[in-house]
Coordinates of C-alpha atoms and ligand atoms in Angstrom, one line a residue:
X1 CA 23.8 -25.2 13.3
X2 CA 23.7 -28.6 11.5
X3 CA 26.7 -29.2 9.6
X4 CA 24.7 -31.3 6.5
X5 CA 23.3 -27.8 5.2
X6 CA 25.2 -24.7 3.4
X7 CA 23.1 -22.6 5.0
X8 CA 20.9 -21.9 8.1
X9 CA 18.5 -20.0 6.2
X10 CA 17.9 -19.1 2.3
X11 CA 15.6 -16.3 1.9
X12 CA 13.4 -16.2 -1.5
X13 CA 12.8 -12.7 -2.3
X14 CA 14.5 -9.7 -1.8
X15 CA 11.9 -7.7 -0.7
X16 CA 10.5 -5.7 2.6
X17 CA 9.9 -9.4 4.2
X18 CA 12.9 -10.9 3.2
X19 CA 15.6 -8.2 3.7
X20 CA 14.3 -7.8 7.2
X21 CA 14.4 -11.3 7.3
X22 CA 17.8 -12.0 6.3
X23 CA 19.2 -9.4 8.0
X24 CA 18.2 -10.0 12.1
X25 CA 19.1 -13.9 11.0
X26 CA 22.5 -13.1 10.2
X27 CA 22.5 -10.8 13.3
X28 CA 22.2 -14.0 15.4
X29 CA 24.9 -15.4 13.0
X30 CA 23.1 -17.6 11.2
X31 CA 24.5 -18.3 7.8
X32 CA 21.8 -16.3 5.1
X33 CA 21.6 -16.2 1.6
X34 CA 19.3 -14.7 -0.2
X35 CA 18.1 -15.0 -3.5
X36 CA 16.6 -11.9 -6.0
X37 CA 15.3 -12.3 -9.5
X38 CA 15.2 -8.8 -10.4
X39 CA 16.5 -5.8 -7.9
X40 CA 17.3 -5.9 -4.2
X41 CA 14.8 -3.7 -2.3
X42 CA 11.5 -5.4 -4.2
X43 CA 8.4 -3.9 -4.8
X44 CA 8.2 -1.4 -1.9
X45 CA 11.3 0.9 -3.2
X46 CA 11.6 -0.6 -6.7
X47 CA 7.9 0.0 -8.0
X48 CA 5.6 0.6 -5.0
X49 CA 5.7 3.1 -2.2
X50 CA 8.6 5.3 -2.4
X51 CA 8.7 6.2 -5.9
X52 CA 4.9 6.5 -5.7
X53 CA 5.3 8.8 -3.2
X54 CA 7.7 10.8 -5.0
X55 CA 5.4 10.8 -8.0
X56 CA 2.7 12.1 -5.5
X57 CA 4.7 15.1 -3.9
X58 CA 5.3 16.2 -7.3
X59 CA 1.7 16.2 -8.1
X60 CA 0.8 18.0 -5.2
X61 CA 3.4 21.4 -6.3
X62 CA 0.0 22.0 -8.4
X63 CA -2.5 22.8 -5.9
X64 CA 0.4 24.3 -3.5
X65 CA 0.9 26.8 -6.9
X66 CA -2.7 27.2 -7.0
X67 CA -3.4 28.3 -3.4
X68 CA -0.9 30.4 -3.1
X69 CA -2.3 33.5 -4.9
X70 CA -4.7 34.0 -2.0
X71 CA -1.3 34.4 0.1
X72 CA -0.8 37.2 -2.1
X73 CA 2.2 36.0 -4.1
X74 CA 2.2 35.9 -7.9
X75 CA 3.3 32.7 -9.3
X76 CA 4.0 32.2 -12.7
X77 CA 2.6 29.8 -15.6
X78 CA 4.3 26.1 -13.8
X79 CA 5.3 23.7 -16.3
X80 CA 6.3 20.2 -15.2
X81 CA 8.9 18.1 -17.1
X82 CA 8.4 14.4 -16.8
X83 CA 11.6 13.5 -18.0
X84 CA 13.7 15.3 -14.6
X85 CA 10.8 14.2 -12.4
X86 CA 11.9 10.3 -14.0
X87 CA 15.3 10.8 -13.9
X88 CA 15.8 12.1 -10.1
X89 CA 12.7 9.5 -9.0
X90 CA 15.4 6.5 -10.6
X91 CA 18.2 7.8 -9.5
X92 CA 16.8 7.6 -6.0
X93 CA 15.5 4.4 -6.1
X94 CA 19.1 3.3 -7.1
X95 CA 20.6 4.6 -4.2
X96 CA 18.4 3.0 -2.1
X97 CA 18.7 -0.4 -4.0
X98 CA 22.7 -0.3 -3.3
X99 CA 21.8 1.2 0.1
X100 CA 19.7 -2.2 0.7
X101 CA 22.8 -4.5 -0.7
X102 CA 25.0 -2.6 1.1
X103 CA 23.6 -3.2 4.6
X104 CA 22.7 -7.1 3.8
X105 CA 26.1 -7.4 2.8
X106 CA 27.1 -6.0 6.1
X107 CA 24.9 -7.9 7.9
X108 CA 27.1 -11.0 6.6
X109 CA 23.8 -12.2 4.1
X110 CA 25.3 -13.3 0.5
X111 CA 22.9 -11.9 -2.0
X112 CA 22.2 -14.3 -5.0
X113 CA 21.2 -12.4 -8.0
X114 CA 18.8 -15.0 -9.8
X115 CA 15.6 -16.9 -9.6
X116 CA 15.2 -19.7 -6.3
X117 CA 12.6 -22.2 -6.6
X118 CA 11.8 -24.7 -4.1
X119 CA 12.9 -28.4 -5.0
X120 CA 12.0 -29.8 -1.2
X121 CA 11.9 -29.5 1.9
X122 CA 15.5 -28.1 2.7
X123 CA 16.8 -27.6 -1.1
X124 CA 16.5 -24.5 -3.4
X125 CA 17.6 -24.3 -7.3
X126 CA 18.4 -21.4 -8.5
X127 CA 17.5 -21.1 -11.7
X128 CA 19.9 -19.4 -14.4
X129 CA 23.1 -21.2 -12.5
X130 CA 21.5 -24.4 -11.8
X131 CA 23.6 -24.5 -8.5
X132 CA 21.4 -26.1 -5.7
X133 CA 22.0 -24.8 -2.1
X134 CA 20.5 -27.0 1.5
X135 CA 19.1 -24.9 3.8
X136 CA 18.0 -26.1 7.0
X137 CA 15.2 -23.2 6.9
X138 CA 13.9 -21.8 3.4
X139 CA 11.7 -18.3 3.8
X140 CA 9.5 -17.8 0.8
X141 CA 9.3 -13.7 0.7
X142 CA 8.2 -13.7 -3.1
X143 CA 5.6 -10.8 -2.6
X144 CA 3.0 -10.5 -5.2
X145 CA 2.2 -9.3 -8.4
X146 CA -0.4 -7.3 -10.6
X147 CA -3.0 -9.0 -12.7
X148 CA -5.2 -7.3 -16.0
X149 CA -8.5 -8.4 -14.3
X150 CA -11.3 -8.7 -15.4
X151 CA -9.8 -10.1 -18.9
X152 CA -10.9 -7.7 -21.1
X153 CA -10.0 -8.2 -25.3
X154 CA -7.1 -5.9 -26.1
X155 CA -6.4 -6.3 -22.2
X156 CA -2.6 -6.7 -23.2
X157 CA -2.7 -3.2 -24.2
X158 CA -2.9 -2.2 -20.7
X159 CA 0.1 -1.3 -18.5
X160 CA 0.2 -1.8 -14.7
X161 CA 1.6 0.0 -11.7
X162 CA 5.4 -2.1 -12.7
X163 CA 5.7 -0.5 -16.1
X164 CA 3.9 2.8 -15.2
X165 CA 7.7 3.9 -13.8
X166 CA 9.1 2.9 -16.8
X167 CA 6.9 5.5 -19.1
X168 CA 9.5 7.8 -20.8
X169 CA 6.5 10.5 -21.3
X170 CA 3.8 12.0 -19.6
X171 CA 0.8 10.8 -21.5
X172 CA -1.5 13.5 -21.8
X173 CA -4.2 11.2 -21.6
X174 CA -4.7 8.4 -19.7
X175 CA -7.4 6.0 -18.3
X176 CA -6.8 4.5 -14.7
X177 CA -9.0 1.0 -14.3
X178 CA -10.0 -0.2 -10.7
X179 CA -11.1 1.1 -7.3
X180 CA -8.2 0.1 -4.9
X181 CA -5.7 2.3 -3.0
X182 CA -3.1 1.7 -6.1
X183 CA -5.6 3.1 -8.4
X184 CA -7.0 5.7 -6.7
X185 CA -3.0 6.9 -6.1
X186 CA -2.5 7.0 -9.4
X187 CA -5.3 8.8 -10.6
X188 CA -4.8 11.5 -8.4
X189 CA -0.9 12.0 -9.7
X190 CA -2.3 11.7 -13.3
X191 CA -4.6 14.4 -12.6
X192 CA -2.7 16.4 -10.4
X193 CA 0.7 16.4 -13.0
X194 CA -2.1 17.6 -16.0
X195 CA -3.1 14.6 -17.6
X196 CA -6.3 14.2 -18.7
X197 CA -7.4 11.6 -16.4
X198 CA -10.4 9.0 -16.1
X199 CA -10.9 6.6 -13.0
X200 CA -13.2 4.1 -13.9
X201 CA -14.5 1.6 -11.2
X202 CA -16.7 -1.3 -11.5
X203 CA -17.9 -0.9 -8.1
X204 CA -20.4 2.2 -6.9
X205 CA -17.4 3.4 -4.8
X206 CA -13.9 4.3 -4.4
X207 CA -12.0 2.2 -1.6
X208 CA -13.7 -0.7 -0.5
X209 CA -13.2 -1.9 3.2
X210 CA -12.8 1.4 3.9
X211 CA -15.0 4.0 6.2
X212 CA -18.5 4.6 3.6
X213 CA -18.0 8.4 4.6
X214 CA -14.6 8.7 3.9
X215 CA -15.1 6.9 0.6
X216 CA -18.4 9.2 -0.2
X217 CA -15.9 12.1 0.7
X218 CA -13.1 10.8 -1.4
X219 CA -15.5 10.0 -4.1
X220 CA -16.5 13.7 -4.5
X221 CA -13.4 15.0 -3.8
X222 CA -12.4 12.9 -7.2
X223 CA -15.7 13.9 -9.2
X224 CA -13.7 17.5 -8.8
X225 CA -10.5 16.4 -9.9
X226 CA -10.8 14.1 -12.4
X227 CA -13.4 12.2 -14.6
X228 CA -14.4 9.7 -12.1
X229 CA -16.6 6.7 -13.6
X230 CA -18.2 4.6 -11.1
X231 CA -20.2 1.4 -11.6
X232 CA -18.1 1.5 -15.4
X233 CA -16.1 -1.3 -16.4
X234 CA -14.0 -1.7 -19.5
X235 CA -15.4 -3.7 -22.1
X236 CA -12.6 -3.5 -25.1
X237 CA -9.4 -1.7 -25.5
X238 CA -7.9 -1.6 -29.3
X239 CA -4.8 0.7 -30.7
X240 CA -6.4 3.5 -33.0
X241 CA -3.8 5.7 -34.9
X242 CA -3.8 8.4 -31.9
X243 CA -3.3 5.9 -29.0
X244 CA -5.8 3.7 -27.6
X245 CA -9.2 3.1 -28.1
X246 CA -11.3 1.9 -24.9
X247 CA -15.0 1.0 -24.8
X248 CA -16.8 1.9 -21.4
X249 CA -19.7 -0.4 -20.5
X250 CA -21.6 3.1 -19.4
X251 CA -21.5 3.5 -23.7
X252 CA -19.2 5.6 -23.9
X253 CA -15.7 5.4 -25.7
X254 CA -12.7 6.9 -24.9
X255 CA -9.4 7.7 -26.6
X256 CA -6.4 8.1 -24.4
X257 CA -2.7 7.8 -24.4
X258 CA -2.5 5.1 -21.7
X259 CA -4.8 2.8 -19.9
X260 CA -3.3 1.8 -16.2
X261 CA -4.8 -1.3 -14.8
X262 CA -5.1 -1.8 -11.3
X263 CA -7.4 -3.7 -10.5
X264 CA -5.8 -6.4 -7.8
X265 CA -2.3 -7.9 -7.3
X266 CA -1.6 -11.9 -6.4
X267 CA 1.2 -13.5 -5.0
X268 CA 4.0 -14.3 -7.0
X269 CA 3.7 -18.5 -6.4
X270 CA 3.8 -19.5 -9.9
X271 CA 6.2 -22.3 -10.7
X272 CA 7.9 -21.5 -7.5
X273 CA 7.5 -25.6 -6.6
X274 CA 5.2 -25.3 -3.5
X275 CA 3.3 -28.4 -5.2
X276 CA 6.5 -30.3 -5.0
X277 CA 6.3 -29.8 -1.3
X278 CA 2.7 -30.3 -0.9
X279 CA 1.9 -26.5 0.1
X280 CA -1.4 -25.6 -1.7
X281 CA -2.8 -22.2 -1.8
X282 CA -5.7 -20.9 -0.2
X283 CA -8.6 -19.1 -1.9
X284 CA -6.5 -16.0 -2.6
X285 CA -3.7 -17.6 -4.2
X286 CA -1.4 -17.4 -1.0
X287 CA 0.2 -19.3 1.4
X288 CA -1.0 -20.7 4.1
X289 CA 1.2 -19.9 7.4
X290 CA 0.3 -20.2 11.0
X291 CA 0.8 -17.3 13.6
X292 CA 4.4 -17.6 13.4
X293 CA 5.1 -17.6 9.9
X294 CA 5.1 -21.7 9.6
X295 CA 4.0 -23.4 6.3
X296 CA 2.4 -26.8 6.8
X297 CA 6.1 -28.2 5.7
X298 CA 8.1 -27.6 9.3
X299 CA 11.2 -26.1 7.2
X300 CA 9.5 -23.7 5.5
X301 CA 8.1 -20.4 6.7
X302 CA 6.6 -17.2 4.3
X303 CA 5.9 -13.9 5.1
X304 CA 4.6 -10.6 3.7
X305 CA 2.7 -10.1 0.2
X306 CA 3.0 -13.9 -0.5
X307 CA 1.0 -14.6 2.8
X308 CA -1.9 -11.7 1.8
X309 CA -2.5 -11.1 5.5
X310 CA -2.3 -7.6 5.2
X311 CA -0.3 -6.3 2.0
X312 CA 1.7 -3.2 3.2
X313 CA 5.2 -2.9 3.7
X314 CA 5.6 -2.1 7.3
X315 CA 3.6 -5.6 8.1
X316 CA 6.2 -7.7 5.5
X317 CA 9.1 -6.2 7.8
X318 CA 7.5 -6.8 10.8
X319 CA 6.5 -10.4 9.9
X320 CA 10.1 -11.0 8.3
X321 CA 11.7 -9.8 11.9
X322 CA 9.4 -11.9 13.7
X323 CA 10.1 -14.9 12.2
X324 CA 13.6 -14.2 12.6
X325 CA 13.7 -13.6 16.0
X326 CA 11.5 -16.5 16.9
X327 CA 13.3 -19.3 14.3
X328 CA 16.6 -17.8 14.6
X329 CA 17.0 -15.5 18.1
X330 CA 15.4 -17.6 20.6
X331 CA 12.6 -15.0 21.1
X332 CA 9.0 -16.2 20.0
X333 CA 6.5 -13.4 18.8
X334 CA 3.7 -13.1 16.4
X335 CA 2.5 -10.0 14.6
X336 CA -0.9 -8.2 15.2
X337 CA -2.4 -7.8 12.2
X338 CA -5.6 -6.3 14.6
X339 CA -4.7 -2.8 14.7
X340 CA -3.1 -1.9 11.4
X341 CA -2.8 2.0 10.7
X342 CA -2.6 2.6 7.2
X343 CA -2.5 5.9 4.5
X344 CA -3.9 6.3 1.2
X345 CA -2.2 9.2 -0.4
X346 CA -4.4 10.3 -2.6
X347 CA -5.1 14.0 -2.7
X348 CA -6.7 14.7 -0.2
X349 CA -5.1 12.3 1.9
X350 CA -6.7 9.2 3.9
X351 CA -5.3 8.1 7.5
X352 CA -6.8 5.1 9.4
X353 CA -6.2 3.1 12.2
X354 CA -8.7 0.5 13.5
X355 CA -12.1 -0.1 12.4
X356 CA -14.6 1.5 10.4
X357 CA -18.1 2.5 11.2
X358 CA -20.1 -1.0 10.1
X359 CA -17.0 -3.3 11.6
X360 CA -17.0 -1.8 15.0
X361 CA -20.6 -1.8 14.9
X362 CA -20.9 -5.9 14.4
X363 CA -17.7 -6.4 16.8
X364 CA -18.6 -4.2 19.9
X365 CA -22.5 -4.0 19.3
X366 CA -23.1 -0.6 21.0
X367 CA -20.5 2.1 19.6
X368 CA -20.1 6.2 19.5
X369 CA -19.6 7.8 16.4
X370 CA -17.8 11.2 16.6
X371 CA -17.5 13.4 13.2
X372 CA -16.1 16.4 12.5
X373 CA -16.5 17.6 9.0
X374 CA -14.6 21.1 8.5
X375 CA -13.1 23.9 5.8
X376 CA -9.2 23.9 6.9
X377 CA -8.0 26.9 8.0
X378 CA -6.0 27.2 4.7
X379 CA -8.5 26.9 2.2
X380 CA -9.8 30.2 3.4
X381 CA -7.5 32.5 1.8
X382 CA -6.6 29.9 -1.1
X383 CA -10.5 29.8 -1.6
X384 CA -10.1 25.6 -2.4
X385 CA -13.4 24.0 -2.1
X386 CA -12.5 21.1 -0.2
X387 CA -13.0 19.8 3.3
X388 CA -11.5 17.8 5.7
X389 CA -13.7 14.6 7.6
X390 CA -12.4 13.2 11.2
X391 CA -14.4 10.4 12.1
X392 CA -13.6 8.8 15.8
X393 CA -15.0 5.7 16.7
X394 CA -15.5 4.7 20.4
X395 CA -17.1 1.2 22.1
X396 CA -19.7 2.6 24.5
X397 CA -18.8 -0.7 27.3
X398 CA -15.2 0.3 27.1
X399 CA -14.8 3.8 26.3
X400 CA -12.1 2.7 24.1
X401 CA -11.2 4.1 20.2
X402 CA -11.1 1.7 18.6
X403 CA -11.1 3.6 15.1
X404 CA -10.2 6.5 13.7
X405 CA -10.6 8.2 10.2
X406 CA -9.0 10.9 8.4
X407 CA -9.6 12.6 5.1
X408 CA -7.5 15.8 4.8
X409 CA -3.9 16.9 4.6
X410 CA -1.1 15.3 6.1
X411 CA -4.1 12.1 7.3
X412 CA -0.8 10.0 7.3
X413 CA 1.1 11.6 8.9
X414 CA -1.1 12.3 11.9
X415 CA -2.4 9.1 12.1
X416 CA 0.7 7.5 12.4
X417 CA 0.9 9.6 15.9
X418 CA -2.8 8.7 16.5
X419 CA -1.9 5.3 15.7
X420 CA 0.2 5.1 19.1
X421 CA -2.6 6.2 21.5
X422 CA -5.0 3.4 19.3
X423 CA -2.9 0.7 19.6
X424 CA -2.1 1.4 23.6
X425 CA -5.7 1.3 24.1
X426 CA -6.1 5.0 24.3
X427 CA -9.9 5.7 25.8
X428 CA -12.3 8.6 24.7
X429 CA -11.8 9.6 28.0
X430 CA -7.8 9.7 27.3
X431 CA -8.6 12.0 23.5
X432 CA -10.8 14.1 26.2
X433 CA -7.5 15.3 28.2
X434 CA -5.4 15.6 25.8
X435 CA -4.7 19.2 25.3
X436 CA -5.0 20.6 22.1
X437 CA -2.2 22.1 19.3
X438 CA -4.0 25.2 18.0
X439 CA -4.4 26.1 15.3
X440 CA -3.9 22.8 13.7
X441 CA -6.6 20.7 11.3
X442 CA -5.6 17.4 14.4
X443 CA -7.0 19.1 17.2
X444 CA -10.5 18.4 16.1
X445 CA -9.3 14.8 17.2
X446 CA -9.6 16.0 20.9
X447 CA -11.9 18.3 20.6
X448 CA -15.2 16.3 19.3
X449 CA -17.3 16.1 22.4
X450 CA -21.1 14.8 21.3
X451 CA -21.1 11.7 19.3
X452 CA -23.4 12.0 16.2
X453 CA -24.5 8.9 16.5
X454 CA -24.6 6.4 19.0
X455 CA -25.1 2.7 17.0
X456 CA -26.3 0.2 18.6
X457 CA -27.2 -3.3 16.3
X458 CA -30.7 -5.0 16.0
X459 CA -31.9 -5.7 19.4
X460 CA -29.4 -4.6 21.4
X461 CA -30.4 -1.6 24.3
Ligands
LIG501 P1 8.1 -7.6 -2.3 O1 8.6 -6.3 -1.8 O2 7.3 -7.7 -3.5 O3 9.5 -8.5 -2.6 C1 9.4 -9.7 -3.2 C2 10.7 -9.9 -4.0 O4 10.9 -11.2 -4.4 C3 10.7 -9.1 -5.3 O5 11.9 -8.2 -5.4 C4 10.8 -10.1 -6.4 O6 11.5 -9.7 -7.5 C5 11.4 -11.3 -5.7 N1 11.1 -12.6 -6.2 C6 9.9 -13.1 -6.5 N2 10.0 -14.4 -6.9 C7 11.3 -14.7 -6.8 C8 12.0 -15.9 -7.0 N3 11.4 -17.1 -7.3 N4 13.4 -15.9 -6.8 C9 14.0 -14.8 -6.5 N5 13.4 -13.6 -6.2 C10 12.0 -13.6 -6.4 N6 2.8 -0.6 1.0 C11 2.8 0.3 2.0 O7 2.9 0.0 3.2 N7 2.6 1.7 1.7 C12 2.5 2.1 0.5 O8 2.4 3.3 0.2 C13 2.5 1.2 -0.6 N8 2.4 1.6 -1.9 C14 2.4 0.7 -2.9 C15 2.3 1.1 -4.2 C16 2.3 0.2 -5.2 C17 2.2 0.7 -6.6 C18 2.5 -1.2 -4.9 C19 2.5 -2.2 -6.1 C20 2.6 -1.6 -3.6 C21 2.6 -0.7 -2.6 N9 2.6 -1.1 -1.3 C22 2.6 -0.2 -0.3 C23 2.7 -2.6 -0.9 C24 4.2 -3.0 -0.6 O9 5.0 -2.6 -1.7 C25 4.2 -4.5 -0.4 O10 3.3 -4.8 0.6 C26 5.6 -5.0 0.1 O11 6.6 -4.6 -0.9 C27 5.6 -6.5 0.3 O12 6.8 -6.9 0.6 P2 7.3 -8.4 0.3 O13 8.6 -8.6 1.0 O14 6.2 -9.3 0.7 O15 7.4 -8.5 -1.2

């Protein structure tokens, strides 16, 4: 490429978007650098998924403890340490960090461990050097950040889902602030590792955008585990001599140990220099990009959390390895952001693909609703009072799915199978014939033969 430039591309970010990024560029042997502010791998395996995960298959050891007695075994008093559950959570997140330099140094990308902001079109400053690199192509893969909203006084108090990994001790007590998948994660580790643990939500449910029955399932699922406040916001938080004071705005107080706000993240644009390029943000505080990736400055492309199409990791990859391919490999493709499957792990567990009940309703007019709302086989001898709900959601003129919803054990996992058969266009007809694995909580999925309801909008025969 162009000689006037030190590189073909410098990637902001070091991140799901990014990495990906950088990494199928330098594959077509482009010359990449890519610039981190704080650790290679960014939110997804730093402070997001995977050592959320890890938190939440250690909360699940209680109810596994729990339910085993009615398998006849005897388990004694379990006691969880904190401390080894930190210690081997960061010592796996730091072998995946070097894993994550290790391949993009492989992959021929030079990894530049400070802060990049934009200066114009083709130059980046870094920050702490003050070295300035030209880059025929910049990709802005900042991702995005938690805010305290709504500003509440003594809202600095608060800690969010960054420094919640950092917490050297279990606290005992602890108050969990918003309604979103992040909060509802956390609450149910809280709760399941034996803290005393409030969700409190402004809204009158759980999970908004999601399926109204799953989130009326998950919602009393919840009430059972934990001291679920809807329709409550926080109205003060102030440091009493046993922890933390917070005032509920159902007139309540509450002393706790911790108060976790999660209650919305935005992207990370702040004094990055997009005004110095004339890139303003939309409504939501994100860039603006077209199908490919493209800012309205030609040089410039952004992808994942920065973007807020759809903030998950697997769609920051994907859009990072599009744009490569298409700036970089001579191969032009745009991500679907249309059919997005998608897991809430919470406990239970929520799997989706697709589109919920009211959203198919107003984009195919006539639909069928299948349900299936069921005891798992397990709970039977463990004796646990919860239920699994399978919702599948067909358009009548098509026969196609074109959702389906899980709350139950394993949900991801499964619908990241169903996802397959959803996104080829699998029919009703197609779920029909497929034979079922028995005895297994999935087979309801092709076994549901009368649709509960068949919706059909205002009007419409
Ligand atoms: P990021 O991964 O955030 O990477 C951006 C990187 O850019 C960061 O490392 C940051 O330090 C760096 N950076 C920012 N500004 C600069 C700068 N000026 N110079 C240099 N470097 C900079 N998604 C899922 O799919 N499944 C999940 O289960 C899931 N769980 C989550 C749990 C939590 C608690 C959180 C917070 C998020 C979770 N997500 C999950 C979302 C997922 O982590 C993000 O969608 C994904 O990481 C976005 O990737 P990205 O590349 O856009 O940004």
């Amino acid at each position: 490429m162009t000689q006037d430039f030190d590189v073909d591309l410098f990637v902001i970010g070091g991140g799901s978007g990014g990495v990906r990024a950088a990494r199928i560029a330098a594959g077509y042997g482009a010359r990449v650098q890519l610039a981190e502010e704080y650790r290679v791998g960014g939110t997804c395996v730093i402070r997001g998924c995977v050592p959320k995960k890890l938190m939440v298959y250690a909360g699940r050891f209680r109810d596994e403890f729990e339910d085993a007695a009615g398998f006849g075994w005897t388990v004694a008093e379990p006691r969880f340490d904190w401390r080894v559950l930190k210690a081997r959570r960061d010592a796996e997140v730091g072998r995946l960090e070097g894993i994550y330099g290790t391949n993009l140094g492989k992959a021929g990308v030079a990894i530049v461990p400070e802060r990049a902001v934009i200066e114009d079109a083709h130059t980046v400053r870094l920050v702490t050097s003050g070295r300035r690199v030209r880059a025929k192509v910049i990709l802005v893969a900042v991702g995005a950040h938690p805010v305290k909203l709504p500003e509440v006084p003594g809202c600095e108090l608060a800690i969010t889902s960054n420094e919640v990994f950092d917490l050297e001790t279990m606290p005992e007590r602890i108050l969990v602030v918003g309604g979103g998948y992040i909060a509802v994660e956390f609450a149910g580790v809280f709760a399941a590792l034996g803290a005393r643990t409030t969700l409190a939500h402004r809204g009158d449910r759980l999970l908004r955008g999601f399926d109204d029955e799953i989130r009326d399932a998950l919602d009393e699922a919840y009430a059972k585990r934990m001291d679920l406040r809807l329709g409550t916001s926080v109205e003060r938080l102030e440091r009493v001599a046993g922890g933390l004071a917070v005032t509920l705005s159902d007139g309540t107080t509450l002393e706790v140990d911790q108060v976790l706000y999660a209650t919305g993240r935005r992207p990370k644009v702040e004094g990055l220099g997009l005004d110095a390029v004339g890139i303003t943000l939309d409504g939501a505080g994100a860039i603006p990009v077209d199908a490919f990736s493209q800012t309205r400055v030609p040089s410039i492309y952004a992808v994942g959390d920065v973007t807020n199409r759809a903030a998950l990791t697997p769609i920051a990859i994907r859009e990072g390895h599009a744009f490569a391919d298409t700036v970089f490999g001579d191969r032009s493709w745009a991500v679907d952001h249309d059919l997005i499957p998608t897991a809430v792990f919470s406990t239970p567990e929520i799997g989706v693909v697709g589109h919920n009940e009211s959203t198919a309703r107003e984009r195919y007019g006539k639909i069928d609703v299948y349900r299936s709302s069921f005891r798992p086989m397990k709970a039977t001898l463990s004796g646990r009072d919860e239920k699994v709900l399978m919702k599948v959601i067909v358009d009548c003129a098509s026969d196609r799915v074109v959702g389906v919803h899980i709350l139950g054990h394993d949900a991801g996992e499964i619908i990241q199978a169903v996802g397959i058969a959803v996104t080829m266009g699998a029919t009703k007809a197609d779920f029909d014939r497929t034979i079922a694995v028995h005895p297994t909580a999935g087979e309801e999925l092709v076994t549901m033969r009368t649709p509960v309801v068949t919706k059909r909008p205002e009007g419409v025969g």
